[in-house]
CSV table of C-alpha atoms in Angstrom, one decimal:
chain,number,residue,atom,x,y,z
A,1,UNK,CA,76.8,-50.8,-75.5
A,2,UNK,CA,74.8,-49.4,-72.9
A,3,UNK,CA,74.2,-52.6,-71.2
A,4,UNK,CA,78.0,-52.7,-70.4
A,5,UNK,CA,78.3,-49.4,-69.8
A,6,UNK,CA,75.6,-49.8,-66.4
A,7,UNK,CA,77.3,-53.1,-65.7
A,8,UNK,CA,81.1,-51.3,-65.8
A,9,UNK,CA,79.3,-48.1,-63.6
A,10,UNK,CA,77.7,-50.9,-60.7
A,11,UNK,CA,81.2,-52.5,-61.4
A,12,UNK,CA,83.6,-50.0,-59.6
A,13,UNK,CA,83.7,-47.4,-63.2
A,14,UNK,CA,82.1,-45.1,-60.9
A,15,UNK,CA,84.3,-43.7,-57.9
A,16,UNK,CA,81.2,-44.0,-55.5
A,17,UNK,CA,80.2,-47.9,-56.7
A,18,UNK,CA,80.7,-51.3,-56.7
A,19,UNK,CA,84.4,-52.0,-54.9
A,20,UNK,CA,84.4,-47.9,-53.9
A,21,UNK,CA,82.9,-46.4,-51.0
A,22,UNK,CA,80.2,-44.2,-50.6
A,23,UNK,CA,82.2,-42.2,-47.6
A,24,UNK,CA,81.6,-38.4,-47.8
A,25,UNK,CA,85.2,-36.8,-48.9
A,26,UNK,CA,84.9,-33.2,-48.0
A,27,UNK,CA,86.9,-30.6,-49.6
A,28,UNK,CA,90.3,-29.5,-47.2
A,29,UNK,CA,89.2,-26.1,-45.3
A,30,UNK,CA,92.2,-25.2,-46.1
A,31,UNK,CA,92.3,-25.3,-50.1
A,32,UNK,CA,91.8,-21.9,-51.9
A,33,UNK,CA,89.0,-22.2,-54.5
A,34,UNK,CA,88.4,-18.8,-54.7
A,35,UNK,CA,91.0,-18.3,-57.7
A,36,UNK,CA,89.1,-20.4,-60.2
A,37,UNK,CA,86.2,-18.3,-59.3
A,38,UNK,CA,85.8,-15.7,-62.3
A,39,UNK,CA,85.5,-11.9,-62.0
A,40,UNK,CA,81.9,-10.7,-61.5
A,41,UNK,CA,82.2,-9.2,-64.6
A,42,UNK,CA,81.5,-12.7,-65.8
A,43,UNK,CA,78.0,-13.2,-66.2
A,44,UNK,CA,76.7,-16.0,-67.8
A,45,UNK,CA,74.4,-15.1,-71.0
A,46,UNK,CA,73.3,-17.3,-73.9
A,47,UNK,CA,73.7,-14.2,-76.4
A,48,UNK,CA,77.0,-12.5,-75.7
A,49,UNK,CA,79.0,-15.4,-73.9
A,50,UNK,CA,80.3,-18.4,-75.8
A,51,UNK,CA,83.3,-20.6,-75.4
A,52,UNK,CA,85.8,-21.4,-77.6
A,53,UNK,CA,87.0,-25.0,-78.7
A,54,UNK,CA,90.6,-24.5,-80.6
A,55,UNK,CA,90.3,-26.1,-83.9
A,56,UNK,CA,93.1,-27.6,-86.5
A,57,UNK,CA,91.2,-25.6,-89.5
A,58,UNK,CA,89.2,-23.3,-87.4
A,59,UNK,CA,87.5,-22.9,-84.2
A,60,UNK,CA,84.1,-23.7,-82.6
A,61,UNK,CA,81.9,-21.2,-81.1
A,62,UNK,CA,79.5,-22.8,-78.5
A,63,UNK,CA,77.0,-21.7,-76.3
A,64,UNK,CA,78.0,-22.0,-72.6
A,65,UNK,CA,75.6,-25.2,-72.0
A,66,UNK,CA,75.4,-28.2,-73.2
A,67,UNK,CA,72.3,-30.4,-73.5
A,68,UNK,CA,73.3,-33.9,-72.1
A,69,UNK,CA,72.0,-37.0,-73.9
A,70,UNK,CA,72.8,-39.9,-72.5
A,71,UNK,CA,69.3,-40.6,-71.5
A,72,UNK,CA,67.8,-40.0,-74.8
A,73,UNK,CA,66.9,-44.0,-75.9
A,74,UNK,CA,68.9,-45.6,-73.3
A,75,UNK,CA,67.0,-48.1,-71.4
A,76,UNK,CA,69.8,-49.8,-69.0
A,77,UNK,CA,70.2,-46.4,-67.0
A,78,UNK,CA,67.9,-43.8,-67.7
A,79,UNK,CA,64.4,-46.1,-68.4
A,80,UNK,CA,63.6,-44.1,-71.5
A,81,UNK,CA,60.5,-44.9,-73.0
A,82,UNK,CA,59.6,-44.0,-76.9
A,83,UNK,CA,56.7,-41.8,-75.4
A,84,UNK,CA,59.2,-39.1,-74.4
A,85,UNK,CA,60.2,-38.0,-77.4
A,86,UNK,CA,57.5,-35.5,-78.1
A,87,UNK,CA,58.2,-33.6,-74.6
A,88,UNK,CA,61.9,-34.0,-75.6
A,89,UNK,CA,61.0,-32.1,-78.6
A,90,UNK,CA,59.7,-29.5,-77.0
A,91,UNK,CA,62.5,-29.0,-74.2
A,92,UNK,CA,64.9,-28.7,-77.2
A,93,UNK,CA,62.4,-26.3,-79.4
A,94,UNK,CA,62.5,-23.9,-76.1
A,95,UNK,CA,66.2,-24.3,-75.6
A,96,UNK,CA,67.0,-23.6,-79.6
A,97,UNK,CA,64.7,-20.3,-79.3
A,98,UNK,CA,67.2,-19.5,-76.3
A,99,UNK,CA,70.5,-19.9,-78.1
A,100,UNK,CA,71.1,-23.3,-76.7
A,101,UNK,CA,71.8,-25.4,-79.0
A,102,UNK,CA,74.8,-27.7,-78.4
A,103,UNK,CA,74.0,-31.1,-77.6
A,104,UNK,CA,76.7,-33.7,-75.7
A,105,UNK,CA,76.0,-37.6,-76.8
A,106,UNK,CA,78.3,-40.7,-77.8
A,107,UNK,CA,78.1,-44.2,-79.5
A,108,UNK,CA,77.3,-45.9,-76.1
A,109,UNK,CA,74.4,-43.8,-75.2
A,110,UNK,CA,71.4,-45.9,-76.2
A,111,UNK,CA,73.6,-48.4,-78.3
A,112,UNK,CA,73.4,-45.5,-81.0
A,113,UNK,CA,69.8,-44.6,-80.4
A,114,UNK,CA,70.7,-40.7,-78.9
A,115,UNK,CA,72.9,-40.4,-81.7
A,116,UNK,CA,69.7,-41.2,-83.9
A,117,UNK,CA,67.5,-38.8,-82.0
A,118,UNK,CA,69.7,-36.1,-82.6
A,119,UNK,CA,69.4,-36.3,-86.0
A,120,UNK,CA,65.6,-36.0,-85.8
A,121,UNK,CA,66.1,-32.9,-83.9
A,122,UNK,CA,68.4,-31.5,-86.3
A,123,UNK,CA,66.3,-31.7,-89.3
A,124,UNK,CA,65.7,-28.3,-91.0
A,125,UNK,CA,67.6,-26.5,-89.2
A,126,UNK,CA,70.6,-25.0,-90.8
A,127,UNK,CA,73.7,-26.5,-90.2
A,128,UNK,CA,75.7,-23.4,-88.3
A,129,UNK,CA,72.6,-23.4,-86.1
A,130,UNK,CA,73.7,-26.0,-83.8
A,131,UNK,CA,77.0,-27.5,-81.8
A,132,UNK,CA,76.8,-31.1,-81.7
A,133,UNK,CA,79.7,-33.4,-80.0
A,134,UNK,CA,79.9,-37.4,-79.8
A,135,UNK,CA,82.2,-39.6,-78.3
A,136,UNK,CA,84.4,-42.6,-79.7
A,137,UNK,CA,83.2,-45.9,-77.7
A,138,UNK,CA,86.4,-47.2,-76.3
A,139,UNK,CA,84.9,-50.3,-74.7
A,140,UNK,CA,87.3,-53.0,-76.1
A,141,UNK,CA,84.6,-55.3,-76.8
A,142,UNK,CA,84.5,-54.9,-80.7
A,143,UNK,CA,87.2,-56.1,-83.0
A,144,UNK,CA,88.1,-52.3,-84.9
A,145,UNK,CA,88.8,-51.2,-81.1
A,146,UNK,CA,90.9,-54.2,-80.7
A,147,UNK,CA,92.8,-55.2,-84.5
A,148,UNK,CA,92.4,-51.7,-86.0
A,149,UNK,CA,93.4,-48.9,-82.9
A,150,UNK,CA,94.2,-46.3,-84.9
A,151,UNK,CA,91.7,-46.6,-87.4
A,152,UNK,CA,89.3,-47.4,-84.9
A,153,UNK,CA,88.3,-43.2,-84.1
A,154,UNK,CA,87.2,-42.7,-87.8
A,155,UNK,CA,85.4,-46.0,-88.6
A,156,UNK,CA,83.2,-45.3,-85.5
A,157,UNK,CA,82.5,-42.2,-86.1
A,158,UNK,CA,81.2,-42.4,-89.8
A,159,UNK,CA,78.3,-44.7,-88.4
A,160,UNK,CA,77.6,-41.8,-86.0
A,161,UNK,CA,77.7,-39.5,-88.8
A,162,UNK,CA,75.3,-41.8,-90.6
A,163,UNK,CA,73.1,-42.2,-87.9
A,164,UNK,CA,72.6,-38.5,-87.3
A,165,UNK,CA,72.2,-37.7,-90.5
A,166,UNK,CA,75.3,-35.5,-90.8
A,167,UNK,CA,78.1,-34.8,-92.9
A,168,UNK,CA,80.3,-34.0,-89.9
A,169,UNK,CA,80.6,-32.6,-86.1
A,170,UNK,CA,81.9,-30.1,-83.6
A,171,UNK,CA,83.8,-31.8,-81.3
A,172,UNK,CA,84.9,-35.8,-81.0
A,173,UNK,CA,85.9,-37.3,-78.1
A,174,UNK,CA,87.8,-40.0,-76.3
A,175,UNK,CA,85.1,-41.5,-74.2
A,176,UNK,CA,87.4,-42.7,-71.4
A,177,UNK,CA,91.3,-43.6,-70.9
A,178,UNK,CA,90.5,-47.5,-71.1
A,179,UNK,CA,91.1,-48.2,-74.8
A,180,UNK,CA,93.5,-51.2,-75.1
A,181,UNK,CA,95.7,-48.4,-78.0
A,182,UNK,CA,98.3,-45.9,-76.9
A,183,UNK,CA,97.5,-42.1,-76.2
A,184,UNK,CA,99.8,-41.8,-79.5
A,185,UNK,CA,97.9,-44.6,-81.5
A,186,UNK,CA,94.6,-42.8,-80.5
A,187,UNK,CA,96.0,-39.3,-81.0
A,188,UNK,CA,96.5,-40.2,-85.0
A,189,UNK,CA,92.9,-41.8,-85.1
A,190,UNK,CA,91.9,-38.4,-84.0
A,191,UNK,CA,94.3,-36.7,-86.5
A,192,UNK,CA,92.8,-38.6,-89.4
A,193,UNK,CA,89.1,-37.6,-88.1
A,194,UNK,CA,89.9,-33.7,-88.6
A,195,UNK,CA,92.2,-34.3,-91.7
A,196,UNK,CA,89.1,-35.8,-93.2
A,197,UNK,CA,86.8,-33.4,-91.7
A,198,UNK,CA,84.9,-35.6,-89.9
A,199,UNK,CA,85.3,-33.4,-86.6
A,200,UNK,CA,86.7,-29.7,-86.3
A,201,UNK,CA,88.2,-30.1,-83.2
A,202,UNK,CA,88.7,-33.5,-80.8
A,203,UNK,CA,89.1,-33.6,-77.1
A,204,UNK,CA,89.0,-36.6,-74.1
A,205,UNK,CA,87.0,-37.3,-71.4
A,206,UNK,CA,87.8,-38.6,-67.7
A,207,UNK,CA,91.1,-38.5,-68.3
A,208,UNK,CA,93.7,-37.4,-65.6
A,209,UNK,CA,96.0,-34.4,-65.9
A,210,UNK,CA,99.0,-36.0,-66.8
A,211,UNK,CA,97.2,-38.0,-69.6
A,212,UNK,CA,95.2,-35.0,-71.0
A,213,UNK,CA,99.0,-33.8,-71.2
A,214,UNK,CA,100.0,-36.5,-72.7
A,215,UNK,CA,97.4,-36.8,-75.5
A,216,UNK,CA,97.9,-32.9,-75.9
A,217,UNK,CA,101.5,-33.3,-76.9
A,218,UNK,CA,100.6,-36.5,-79.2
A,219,UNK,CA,97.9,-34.1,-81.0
A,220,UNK,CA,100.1,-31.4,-81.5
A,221,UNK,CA,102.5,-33.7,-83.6
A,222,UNK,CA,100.0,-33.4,-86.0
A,223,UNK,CA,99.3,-29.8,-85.7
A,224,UNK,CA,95.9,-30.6,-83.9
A,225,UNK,CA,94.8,-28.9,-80.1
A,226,UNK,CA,93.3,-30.7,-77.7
A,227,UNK,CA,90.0,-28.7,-77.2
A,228,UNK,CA,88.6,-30.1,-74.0
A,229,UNK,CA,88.7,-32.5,-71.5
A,230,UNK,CA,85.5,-33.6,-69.9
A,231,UNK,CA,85.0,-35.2,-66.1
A,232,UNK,CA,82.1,-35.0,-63.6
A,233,UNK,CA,82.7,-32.4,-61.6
A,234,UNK,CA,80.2,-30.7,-59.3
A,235,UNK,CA,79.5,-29.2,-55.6
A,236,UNK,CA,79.5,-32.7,-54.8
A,237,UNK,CA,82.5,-33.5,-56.7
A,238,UNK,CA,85.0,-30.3,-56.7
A,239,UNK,CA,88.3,-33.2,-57.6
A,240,UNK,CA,89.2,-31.9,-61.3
A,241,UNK,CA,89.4,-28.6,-58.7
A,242,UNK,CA,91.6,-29.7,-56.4
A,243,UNK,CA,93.6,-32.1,-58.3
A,244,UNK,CA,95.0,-29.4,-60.5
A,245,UNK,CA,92.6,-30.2,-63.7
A,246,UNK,CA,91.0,-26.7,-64.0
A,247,UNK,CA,94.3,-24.8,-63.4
A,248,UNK,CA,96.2,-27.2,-66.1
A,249,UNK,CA,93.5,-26.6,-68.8
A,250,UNK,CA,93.6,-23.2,-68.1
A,251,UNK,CA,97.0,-23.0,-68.9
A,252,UNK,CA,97.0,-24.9,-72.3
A,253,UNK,CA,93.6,-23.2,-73.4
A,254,UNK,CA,91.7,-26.7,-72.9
A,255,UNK,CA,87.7,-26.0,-72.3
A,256,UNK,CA,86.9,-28.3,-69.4
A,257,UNK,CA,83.3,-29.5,-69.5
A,258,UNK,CA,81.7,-30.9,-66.7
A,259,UNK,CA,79.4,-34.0,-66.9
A,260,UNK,CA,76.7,-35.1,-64.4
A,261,UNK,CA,76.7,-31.4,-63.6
A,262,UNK,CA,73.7,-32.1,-61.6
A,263,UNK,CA,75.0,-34.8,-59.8
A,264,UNK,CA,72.3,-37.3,-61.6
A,265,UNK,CA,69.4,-35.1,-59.9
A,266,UNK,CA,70.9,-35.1,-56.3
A,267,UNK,CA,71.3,-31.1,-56.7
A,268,UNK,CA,68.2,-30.7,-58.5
A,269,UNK,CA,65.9,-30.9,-55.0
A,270,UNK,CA,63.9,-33.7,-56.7
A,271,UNK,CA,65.4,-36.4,-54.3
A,272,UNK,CA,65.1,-36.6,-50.7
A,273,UNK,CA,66.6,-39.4,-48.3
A,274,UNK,CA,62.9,-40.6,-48.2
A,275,UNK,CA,63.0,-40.5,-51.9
A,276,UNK,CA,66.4,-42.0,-53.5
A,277,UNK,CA,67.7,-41.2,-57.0
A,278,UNK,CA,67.1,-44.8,-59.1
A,279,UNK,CA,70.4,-47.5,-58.2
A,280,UNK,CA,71.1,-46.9,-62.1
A,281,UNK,CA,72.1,-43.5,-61.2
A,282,UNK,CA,75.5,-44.2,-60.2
A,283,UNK,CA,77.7,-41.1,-60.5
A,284,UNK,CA,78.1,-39.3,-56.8
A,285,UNK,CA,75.9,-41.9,-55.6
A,286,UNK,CA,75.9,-41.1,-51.7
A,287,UNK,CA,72.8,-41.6,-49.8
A,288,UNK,CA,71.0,-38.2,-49.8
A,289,UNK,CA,70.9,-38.0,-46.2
A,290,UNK,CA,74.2,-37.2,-46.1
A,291,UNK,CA,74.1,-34.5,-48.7
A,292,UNK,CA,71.3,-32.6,-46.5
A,293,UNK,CA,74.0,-29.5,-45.1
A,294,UNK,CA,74.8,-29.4,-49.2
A,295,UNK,CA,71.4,-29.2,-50.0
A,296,UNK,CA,70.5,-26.6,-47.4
A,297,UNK,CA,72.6,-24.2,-48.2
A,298,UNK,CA,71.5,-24.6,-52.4
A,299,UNK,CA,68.3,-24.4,-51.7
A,300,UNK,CA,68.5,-21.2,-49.5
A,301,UNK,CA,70.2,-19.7,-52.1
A,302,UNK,CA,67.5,-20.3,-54.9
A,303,UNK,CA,64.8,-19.4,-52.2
A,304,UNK,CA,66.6,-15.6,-52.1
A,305,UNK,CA,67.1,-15.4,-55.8
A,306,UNK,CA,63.6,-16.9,-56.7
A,307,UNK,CA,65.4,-19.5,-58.7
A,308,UNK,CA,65.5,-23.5,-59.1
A,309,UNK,CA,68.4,-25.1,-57.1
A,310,UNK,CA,69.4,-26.6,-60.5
A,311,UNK,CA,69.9,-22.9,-61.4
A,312,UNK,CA,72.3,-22.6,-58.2
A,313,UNK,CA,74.1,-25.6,-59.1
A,314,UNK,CA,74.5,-24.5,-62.6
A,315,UNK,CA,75.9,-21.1,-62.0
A,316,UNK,CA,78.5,-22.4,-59.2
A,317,UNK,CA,80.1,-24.4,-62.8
A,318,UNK,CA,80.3,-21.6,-64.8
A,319,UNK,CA,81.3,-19.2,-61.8
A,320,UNK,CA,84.4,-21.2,-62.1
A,321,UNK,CA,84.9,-21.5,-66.0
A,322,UNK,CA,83.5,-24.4,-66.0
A,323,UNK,CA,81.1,-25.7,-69.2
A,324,UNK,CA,78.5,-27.5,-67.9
A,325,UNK,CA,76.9,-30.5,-69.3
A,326,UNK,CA,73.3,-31.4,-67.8
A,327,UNK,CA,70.5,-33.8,-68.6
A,328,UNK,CA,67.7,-33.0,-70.6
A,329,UNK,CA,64.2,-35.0,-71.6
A,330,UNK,CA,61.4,-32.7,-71.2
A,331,UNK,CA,60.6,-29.3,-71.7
A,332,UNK,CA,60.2,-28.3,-67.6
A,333,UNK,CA,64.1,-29.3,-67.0
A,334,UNK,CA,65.0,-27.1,-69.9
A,335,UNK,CA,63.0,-24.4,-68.1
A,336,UNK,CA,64.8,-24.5,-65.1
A,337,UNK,CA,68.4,-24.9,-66.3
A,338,UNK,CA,68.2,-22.0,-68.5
A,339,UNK,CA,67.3,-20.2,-65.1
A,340,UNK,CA,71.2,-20.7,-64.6
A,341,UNK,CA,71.8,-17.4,-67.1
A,342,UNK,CA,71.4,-13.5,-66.4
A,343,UNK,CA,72.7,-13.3,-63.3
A,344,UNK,CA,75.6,-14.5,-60.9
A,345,UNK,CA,76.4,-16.0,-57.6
A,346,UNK,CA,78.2,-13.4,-55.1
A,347,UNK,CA,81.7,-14.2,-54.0
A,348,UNK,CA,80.0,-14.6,-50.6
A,349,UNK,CA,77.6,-17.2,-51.7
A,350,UNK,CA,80.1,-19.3,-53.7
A,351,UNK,CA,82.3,-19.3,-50.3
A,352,UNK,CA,79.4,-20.6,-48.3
A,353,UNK,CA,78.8,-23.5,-51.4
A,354,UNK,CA,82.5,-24.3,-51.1
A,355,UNK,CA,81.9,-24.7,-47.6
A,356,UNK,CA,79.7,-27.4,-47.6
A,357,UNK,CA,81.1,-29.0,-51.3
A,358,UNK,CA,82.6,-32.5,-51.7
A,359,UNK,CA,85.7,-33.5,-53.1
A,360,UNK,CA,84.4,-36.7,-54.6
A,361,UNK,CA,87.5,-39.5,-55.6
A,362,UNK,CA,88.8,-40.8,-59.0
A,363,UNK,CA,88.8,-44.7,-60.0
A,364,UNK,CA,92.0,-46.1,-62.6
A,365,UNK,CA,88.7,-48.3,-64.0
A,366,UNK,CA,87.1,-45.0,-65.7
A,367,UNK,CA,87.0,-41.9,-63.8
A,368,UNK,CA,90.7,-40.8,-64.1
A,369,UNK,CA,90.3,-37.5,-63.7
């Protein structure tokens, strides 16, 4: 699985690889971000703010960051090495005395390997202790996906269940609008995960506005909300913004998660034009030369506040509602991500990141919205 998932991301999956350019989009001057920008009374905070995924049966309380995963045993992109796991161990032993405990993964990540290592991190600890969320590998390359759509959802996700060492999970969700079944075929393999209570609530990823519509209405046939939708989105890639996604999920009560919420490490300050992120690292992959005005201005920011620039980054998401999804494998990047909490961007300071943002572009092969 996560062999094709690197090939499909060099292939043109990603919106900045393979038959896409790497051109800089900027964000129209003329577009008014400011009204997804929250009141200041919004402060993000591990212990009183939480976010709410509407459930069939009952809702989810989360924690307003989620740990990504995707590296955790996956070789093709990431170059994990067996090793990590003990500093892994201690990132996530730091973040659980935080509050943060909800973990983002999926079938694909590691060929089922993160999946697996999020089991090991859950043992002993009580089961309302933690948020955990997987996604359904759509990848048609499997004869359930192809022969059994519908039944598909479930099947897959009682080998993740068995792999983590659960008897069910948070959230489920479509990995990506490219399975060969219908949004309504797919919506009752979703409705037959929560009947069975598999999953409390289900949601989608990268899929457009008029999709996550779509697969909203098919859920609600079976009395089932579509919880969240998530997409990359990022100073670098503002286009579930300006597209209308934040605005339309806002409207229905959909949580939209961001992934890549770091932009793979290009808003972390780790990578330098004389030092490129790896080629595996495909999402928002424009040369980092021409992200140096973006940069600038994030790491001015963090020099005033006496914060990371991953802490900047951070914040600008959930400034504008937005749950971010980042990257963890070590106890330092947990550090400085939780530096994102206990205090708030100005207006003034999210007007000068808007400034210098990108709007980024969507692909039909993956990254629909």
């Amino acid at each position: 699985m996560q062999h094709i998932l690197q090939t499909g991301l060099s292939s043109g999956m990603s919106a900045t690889e393979g038959i896409h350019s790497q051109k800089l989009h900027k964000v129209d001057p003329n577009f008014d971000g400011f009204k997804y920008v929250l009141p200041q009374s919004f402060v993000p905070d591990l212990k009183s703010k939480q976010v709410t995924f509407k459930g069939a049966y009952g809702d989810v309380k989360a924690p307003y960051i989620i740990w990504g995963a995707w590296a955790w045993g996956d070789e093709a992109t990431w170059h994990w090495k067996p090793e990590e796991l003990s500093g892994l161990k201690e990132g996530w032993q730091l973040a659980v005395k935080a509050g943060a405990t909800f973990i983002d993964t999926a079938q694909a990540y590691g060929s089922g390997e993160s999946e697996r290592i999020c089991g090991e991190l859950f043992k002993g600890m009580p089961r309302d202790q933690f948020v955990i969320q997987t996604k359904w590998y759509v990848v048609p390359d499997n004869p359930t996906n192809l022969f059994s759509p519908s039944k598909a959802p479930a099947k897959m996700l009682k080998e993740s269940l068995e792999r983590m060492g659960l008897e069910y999970i948070d959230v489920y969700i479509v990995h990506g609008h490219i399975h060969t079944s219908s949004i309504a075929q797919v919506a009752k393999g979703l409705s037959e995960c929560v009947k069975s209570g598999m999953t409390k609530t289900v949601g989608v990823a990268n899929y457009s506005v008029d999709d996550m519509i779509k697969m909203a209405d098919e859920l609600a046939k079976y009395d089932i909300p579509l919880a969240t939708n998530q997409c990359e989105y990022h100073i670098l890639r503002r286009l579930p913004e300006t597209e209308g996604m934040l605005q339309a999920c806002r409207d229905r009560g959909i949580v939209f998660q961001s992934y890549s919420s770091l932009a793979q490490g290009r808003l972390t300050g780790k990578y330098t034009p004389e030092h490129e992120p790896p080629k595996t690292y495909r999402f928002s992959s424009y040369p980092m030369k021409d992200l140096e005005p973006t940069l600038n201005v994030l790491k001015e920011i963090a020099g005033a506040r006496s914060t990371s620039v991953s802490a900047v980054a951070l914040n600008y998401n959930m400034s504008k509602g937005v749950v971010p999804t980042v990257g963890i494998r070590s106890r330092q990047q947990v550090e400085q991500n939780l530096q994102a909490f206990g205090w708030r961007l100005t207006d003034e300071e999210i007007q000068k990141i808007d400034s210098v943002s990108l709007e980024g572009k969507a692909t039909a092969l993956w990254q629909q919205g």
